[in-house]
Amino acid sequence: MTADPEATVRPDPVDAEPDGLSTQPAPVRSWHGGPLALARNSWRRLTSMRTALVLLFLLALASVPGSLLPQRPLNPTKVDQYIADHPGWSKILDAAGFFDVFAAPWFAATYLLLFISLIGCVVPRLKAHGTAMLSAPPAVPRRLERLPSADSFSAGGTPEQVAAGSVRRLRGWKTVTRVEDGGVVTVAAEKGYLRETGNLVFHAALVVLLVGVALGKLWGYQGTVLLTEGQPGICNAVPLYDSFRPGKLVDGSGLAPFCIDSLDKFSVDYDPDGTPAQFRADITYSLGENGAARKDVLEVNHPLRVEGVRVYLVGHGFAPRFTVTKPDGTGVKNLSAPFLPQDPRTLLSEGTVKLLDTVKPQLALYGTFAPFAALGPDGKLTSLSPQPGNPGVAIQIYRGDLGVDDGAPQSVYSIDQRQVAIGALKQVATAQLIPGKAVTLDDGTKITFDGYSQWATIQVNHDPGQTLVLWAAGAVVLGLLLSLAVRRRRLFLRITPAPTPNSETVDNSAPVDDGARPDRDARSVVAVGGLARTDAGSFGTEFARVVEQLRDPSPVRKD
Amino acid sequence: MPVNAGLATLSDHMFTWSIILYSLALVAYCGEYAFGRRGKVASTSPEQVLVAAGAAPGPGAPAVKSVSAPPKRPRVRTPQAERFGRVAVAATVLGLAVQLTSLTLRGIATHRVPWGNMYEFASVVGAAAVIAYLVVLIRLPQVRYLGMFLLFPIVVLLFLAGTVLYAPAAPLVPALRSYWIAIHVTTISIGTGIFLVSFVATVLYLVRRRWEISVEAGRTPTRFPVTLGSRLPVTDVLDRMAYRTVAFGFPVYTFGIIAGAIWAEAAWGRYWGWDPKETWAFITWVVYAAYLHARATAGWRGTAAARVNIVAFATMIFNFFIINMVVSGLHSYAGLT
C-alpha cells in the first residue's frame, strides 16, 4: 500500500518491484507446500497493493451507513425512534451493529486489516529505502540518448577533469564516478530521496494516529452535568455526573482531581439584531482536595483546560423558580428545576418542578417557561425571543402520588402519565404567571412564580491520546507534502575523450576544473541523460537548467 | 455588529455579474474549441507538450504567453480560435475579479470571513476552481480551450449557489465565531475547487480514452461524448493534469480536515465524532487516497484509477449537497430554512 503514486519508469535493483508496490513478486499459485507456504501466500496477498485498494474501498463503503442511519453515540433517542418506526429489519441492523457502525466488529476488522497490510508493506520498504540511501546510484545506461531527457556537449579537459568539475556542480545530488574502458568516465547522480522518506513518514504517522485514537477510546472519558446558577457544583467523580461515558478500560477510579464548585453566572451576548454572539458561563473550580477556588469563564470555542481534562460549555436553558406557601404560612422557597428548551430559536422550554417530601400529598408543577412571553392565537404561551425580557410560565399543577417511591426511574422533566391514568395524580389547577404573581389551590396552598435562574450543561472530557493524534496528524501532512511534491530523479553523464582538436577550435576560456590544471589540449564529449523516476512533471525544465550549469565554462565557486 | 445592507446588496449584484462574465467566457471557449484545427491538439505528443510548456516559464498572463510560443511547440490554433481563446481568458479573469470582490464585500458587510453558509462556500469553491484552472493554464497553455469544460460545472454551481443555496448576509452563530473558520473552511474549499478541476480532467480523460480505443480499432466514433475525443489532448496529458491537481489538492484537503478536527476539539469537545459531515470527509479522503494508490497499481492504472477519481469527487458533492441539506448534524450551517 505504500506505492509511489507515480510508478517507477525503469525498475532498478534498489526497488525492483515492477509496480513499485507489493513487497513481493508474483504470488505463488500452488496450495501445496504445507501451512507455511499458505501463510506466506496469504501474507503476500494481504500486503499487496490490490488488497490494500480493496480494503480502502471497503473502509469507505463501511462508513456510509454510519452517516445515513442514526447512531447511538450521537443520538440514542433517534436510534430508538428509528427502531420503533421500522420494526423487523431494524432489529437485524441493530444486531449487526449498524446503529454504532464505528464501534462495530466488521468496521474494526476492515481498518485493522488495512493497517496490517500497511505495516506489512511499509516495513520492507523502510529497509529498501535505507539501503537505497546508503548505496551508490546505479550504473550509467549504455544509451543515454534513449532516456526521456538527453543532451550532449563538448567540454575542455580530460574526462576525469570534466567528471570532477561536473560532480562539484551537481550540488545536492548524490553522485558516483566510475571509469569504463577506453578512458571513458561516467557520473551517475540521484536526487529526491525525500520522496520515499515522506511516503514512509506518512504511512508510519497513520499507524501512530491510530494508536492515539485507541488510547482515547480505552482510557478517555466524558462526563456531563447540568449546573444551575447558585446551586452547588460537583467534583470529578463518576456518580456525580448526569451521564458518564467511560473508555473501555476506565473503571472510574483515578479521575483527575478537581471540582467545579459552582456555576456563578450564565450569560449570553446578543448582536443588535437578536442573534446570539457568545455564550458565557462563569464558574468557580478548584484543584485537588481543598484546593484554592479559582474563577474561569467558559465560552463556546474556549474550554477550560486543566489537570489533563477539558471543561466545555455545551448547553444552556432556564430554570423557573417558585415559592409554595401552605395555608398555615409555612412554605418552601426557591423551588426550581431545569426546563428543557423546545425551540432553540425562542428557548420556549418545558419541564416539571416536583415537591416530593416537603408537602403532603406530593405536588408537581408541569409546564412551559417562556423567556419572552406572549400568548399565541390559541391562548397558549409562546416565546418571542430567547432573551429573557418578559419571562412567564404556563403551568399545570398536579397533586397526589408522583409514583417515585416504587423505584422505577422517571424523567425529571415530566410527570408519570401512568399515575394520572390510574387516578393517583390529579390536575388541580392551571395558571399563566409572570414574576411575582401567584395562584391559590382549592386547599389554600399558594404557588408564587418568583422568576428564573439559568442553567448550563458542562462537559468534562479526558482523552489521553489526543496530543499524540495531533502530532501524528502533523506528520501525516508533512509526509504527504514530501511524497507528493518531491520527485526522485536521476542524471547520467558519460564523458568520452574527444580526438585532440586543432588549434582553431580550442576554447581557451574553458577551464573546467579549478583544482587540477586543465589539460589545454584535451577535450571531452559529454553525453547527458536524465529521467524523473516518479511523475516527470517539470523535469524537462530542470534537466535543461542542470545541463546549462554543467556546460558553463566558468569555474565552480567555492563556498 | 449589524450587517451593512448596502454592501451586501452590492455583493449580490457582483455575484450575478461574475456568473454573466463566466458564461461569456464559456461561450468564447466554445468558440475557440469550434475554430481550433481538428485533431492537431490530439496529435501532440505528451513529451513535446510538457517540454514546450516548461521551456518558456514565467509568470506572464497566459493569453500573452501563447503568442510568443517557442518554435518547438506545434501550431495547433487558427487565428480565430486564438482570438476567442484570449477573449475567454480575459472574461474568466474579469469574472474571477468580480467574484472575489463580491466575496470581499460580503465579508465587509457581515464583519466576518465570507464563507459561513452553503451559498458563500459554493462561491469560494467556484473561485478556487477558476484559480486552479488559471494556474494549470500557466503551466500548460495548450489546454486553454478546456476552460469550456471547466467553466460549465462552475457556472452551474454558481447558479445553484445564487438560487437554491442563497442565504442573505447574516452574522454567524457563536460556534462559528472562531479564527479556525478562516483556516478550516478556506483549506477545505480550496481543496474542493482543485478536486473539481481534477474531476473535469478525468472525465475528459475517459472520453479521450474511449475515442482512442475506437480509433485504434479502426472505427470512427459517432456517439456524442466520444466524438469530442478528437479535439482533446492525449490521454497522458489529461491523466497528468488530473493526477497533479489531486497531488496538490490532497494535502490541502488533508490539512483542512485536520484543522477541522482541531477546531472541533475546542468547539465540540472532541477532535473527531463521526458527525455525518466528518464521516463523508473521511470517505472522500479515503477514496482520493485510493485514487493515488490505484494510479500506481498495475491493473488499476488508467481507466480504473480515473473512475476512482470520479467516485471520490462524487462523495465530495454528496457531502456538500445531501449531507448539508438532508441529513442533520453538527455541521448544519447551510443557512437554508
PDB file of C-alpha atoms in Angstrom, chain A residues 249-344:
ATOM      1  CA  LEU A 249     -10.590   0.499  30.379  1.00  0.00           C
ATOM      2  CA  VAL A 250     -11.858   3.269  32.658  1.00  0.00           C
ATOM      3  CA  ASP A 251     -13.099   1.866  35.958  1.00  0.00           C
ATOM      4  CA  GLY A 252     -13.977   5.242  37.428  1.00  0.00           C
ATOM      5  CA  SER A 253     -11.071   5.474  39.821  1.00  0.00           C
ATOM      6  CA  GLY A 254      -8.203   7.879  39.422  1.00  0.00           C
ATOM      7  CA  LEU A 255     -10.095  10.583  37.573  1.00  0.00           C
ATOM      8  CA  ALA A 256      -8.382  13.960  37.505  1.00  0.00           C
ATOM      9  CA  PRO A 257      -8.830  15.501  40.978  1.00  0.00           C
ATOM     10  CA  PHE A 258     -10.785  18.695  40.577  1.00  0.00           C
ATOM     11  CA  CYS A 259     -14.194  20.141  41.354  1.00  0.00           C
ATOM     12  CA  ILE A 260     -16.485  22.587  39.656  1.00  0.00           C
ATOM     13  CA  ASP A 261     -17.692  24.319  42.773  1.00  0.00           C
ATOM     14  CA  SER A 262     -20.453  26.329  41.173  1.00  0.00           C
ATOM     15  CA  LEU A 263     -21.908  27.939  38.121  1.00  0.00           C
ATOM     16  CA  ASP A 264     -21.805  31.544  39.232  1.00  0.00           C
ATOM     17  CA  LYS A 265     -23.472  33.134  36.278  1.00  0.00           C
ATOM     18  CA  PHE A 266     -24.600  32.235  32.813  1.00  0.00           C
ATOM     19  CA  SER A 267     -24.967  34.980  30.242  1.00  0.00           C
ATOM     20  CA  VAL A 268     -25.468  35.480  26.543  1.00  0.00           C
ATOM     21  CA  ASP A 269     -24.220  38.375  24.451  1.00  0.00           C
ATOM     22  CA  TYR A 270     -26.583  39.323  21.682  1.00  0.00           C
ATOM     23  CA  ASP A 271     -25.996  41.185  18.452  1.00  0.00           C
ATOM     24  CA  PRO A 272     -28.344  44.160  17.965  1.00  0.00           C
ATOM     25  CA  ASP A 273     -30.488  42.045  15.630  1.00  0.00           C
ATOM     26  CA  GLY A 274     -31.042  39.476  18.364  1.00  0.00           C
ATOM     27  CA  THR A 275     -28.558  36.871  17.134  1.00  0.00           C
ATOM     28  CA  PRO A 276     -26.634  35.260  19.970  1.00  0.00           C
ATOM     29  CA  ALA A 277     -22.998  36.317  19.698  1.00  0.00           C
ATOM     30  CA  GLN A 278     -21.425  34.456  22.601  1.00  0.00           C
ATOM     31  CA  PHE A 279     -22.471  32.187  25.447  1.00  0.00           C
ATOM     32  CA  ARG A 280     -20.605  32.592  28.699  1.00  0.00           C
ATOM     33  CA  ALA A 281     -20.516  30.550  31.874  1.00  0.00           C
ATOM     34  CA  ASP A 282     -18.657  31.991  34.855  1.00  0.00           C
ATOM     35  CA  ILE A 283     -17.569  29.120  37.048  1.00  0.00           C
ATOM     36  CA  THR A 284     -15.611  28.567  40.220  1.00  0.00           C
ATOM     37  CA  TYR A 285     -13.415  25.471  40.289  1.00  0.00           C
ATOM     38  CA  SER A 286     -10.721  24.037  42.494  1.00  0.00           C
ATOM     39  CA  LEU A 287      -7.935  21.531  42.035  1.00  0.00           C
ATOM     40  CA  GLY A 288      -7.275  18.592  44.291  1.00  0.00           C
ATOM     41  CA  GLU A 289      -8.820  18.201  47.687  1.00  0.00           C
ATOM     42  CA  ASN A 290      -9.463  21.509  49.390  1.00  0.00           C
ATOM     43  CA  GLY A 291      -7.643  23.342  46.633  1.00  0.00           C
ATOM     44  CA  ALA A 292      -7.988  27.085  46.418  1.00  0.00           C
ATOM     45  CA  ALA A 293     -11.040  28.249  44.496  1.00  0.00           C
ATOM     46  CA  ARG A 294     -10.304  29.686  41.072  1.00  0.00           C
ATOM     47  CA  LYS A 295     -12.513  31.512  38.627  1.00  0.00           C
ATOM     48  CA  ASP A 296     -12.831  30.879  34.917  1.00  0.00           C
ATOM     49  CA  VAL A 297     -15.143  31.768  32.083  1.00  0.00           C
ATOM     50  CA  LEU A 298     -16.251  29.003  29.735  1.00  0.00           C
ATOM     51  CA  GLU A 299     -17.262  30.124  26.279  1.00  0.00           C
ATOM     52  CA  VAL A 300     -18.115  28.384  23.047  1.00  0.00           C
ATOM     53  CA  ASN A 301     -14.762  27.622  21.383  1.00  0.00           C
ATOM     54  CA  HIS A 302     -12.962  28.360  24.673  1.00  0.00           C
ATOM     55  CA  PRO A 303     -12.919  25.380  27.025  1.00  0.00           C
ATOM     56  CA  LEU A 304     -11.080  25.337  30.337  1.00  0.00           C
ATOM     57  CA  ARG A 305      -8.020  23.076  30.106  1.00  0.00           C
ATOM     58  CA  VAL A 306      -6.860  21.869  33.478  1.00  0.00           C
ATOM     59  CA  GLU A 307      -5.354  18.711  35.004  1.00  0.00           C
ATOM     60  CA  GLY A 308      -5.418  16.880  31.669  1.00  0.00           C
ATOM     61  CA  VAL A 309      -9.140  17.432  31.206  1.00  0.00           C
ATOM     62  CA  ARG A 310     -11.100  19.960  29.220  1.00  0.00           C
ATOM     63  CA  VAL A 311     -14.237  21.576  30.568  1.00  0.00           C
ATOM     64  CA  TYR A 312     -16.791  22.682  27.987  1.00  0.00           C
ATOM     65  CA  LEU A 313     -19.966  24.656  27.959  1.00  0.00           C
ATOM     66  CA  VAL A 314     -22.298  22.548  25.836  1.00  0.00           C
ATOM     67  CA  GLY A 315     -25.824  23.709  26.558  1.00  0.00           C
ATOM     68  CA  HIS A 316     -27.961  26.152  28.489  1.00  0.00           C
ATOM     69  CA  GLY A 317     -31.506  26.911  29.469  1.00  0.00           C
ATOM     70  CA  PHE A 318     -33.816  28.332  32.105  1.00  0.00           C
ATOM     71  CA  ALA A 319     -34.977  27.070  35.469  1.00  0.00           C
ATOM     72  CA  PRO A 320     -38.128  28.884  36.711  1.00  0.00           C
ATOM     73  CA  ARG A 321     -38.266  29.482  40.479  1.00  0.00           C
ATOM     74  CA  PHE A 322     -41.351  29.104  42.636  1.00  0.00           C
ATOM     75  CA  THR A 323     -42.389  29.546  46.243  1.00  0.00           C
ATOM     76  CA  VAL A 324     -45.023  27.225  47.675  1.00  0.00           C
ATOM     77  CA  THR A 325     -46.821  28.544  50.757  1.00  0.00           C
ATOM     78  CA  LYS A 326     -49.133  26.272  52.719  1.00  0.00           C
ATOM     79  CA  PRO A 327     -52.322  27.655  54.311  1.00  0.00           C
ATOM     80  CA  ASP A 328     -50.601  27.660  57.710  1.00  0.00           C
ATOM     81  CA  GLY A 329     -47.981  30.072  56.402  1.00  0.00           C
ATOM     82  CA  THR A 330     -45.091  27.625  56.233  1.00  0.00           C
ATOM     83  CA  GLY A 331     -43.599  27.077  52.828  1.00  0.00           C
ATOM     84  CA  VAL A 332     -40.755  26.221  50.568  1.00  0.00           C
ATOM     85  CA  LYS A 333     -38.802  28.945  48.836  1.00  0.00           C
ATOM     86  CA  ASN A 334     -36.573  28.826  45.774  1.00  0.00           C
ATOM     87  CA  LEU A 335     -38.058  25.711  44.311  1.00  0.00           C
ATOM     88  CA  SER A 336     -36.725  25.258  40.841  1.00  0.00           C
ATOM     89  CA  ALA A 337     -35.963  22.682  38.204  1.00  0.00           C
ATOM     90  CA  PRO A 338     -34.270  22.950  34.837  1.00  0.00           C
ATOM     91  CA  PHE A 339     -36.682  23.273  31.936  1.00  0.00           C
ATOM     92  CA  LEU A 340     -35.564  21.883  28.571  1.00  0.00           C
ATOM     93  CA  PRO A 341     -35.633  24.186  25.540  1.00  0.00           C
ATOM     94  CA  GLN A 342     -38.171  23.002  22.983  1.00  0.00           C
ATOM     95  CA  ASP A 343     -37.420  25.605  20.359  1.00  0.00           C
ATOM     96  CA  PRO A 344     -33.776  26.652  20.034  1.00  0.00           C
TER      97      PRO A 344
END
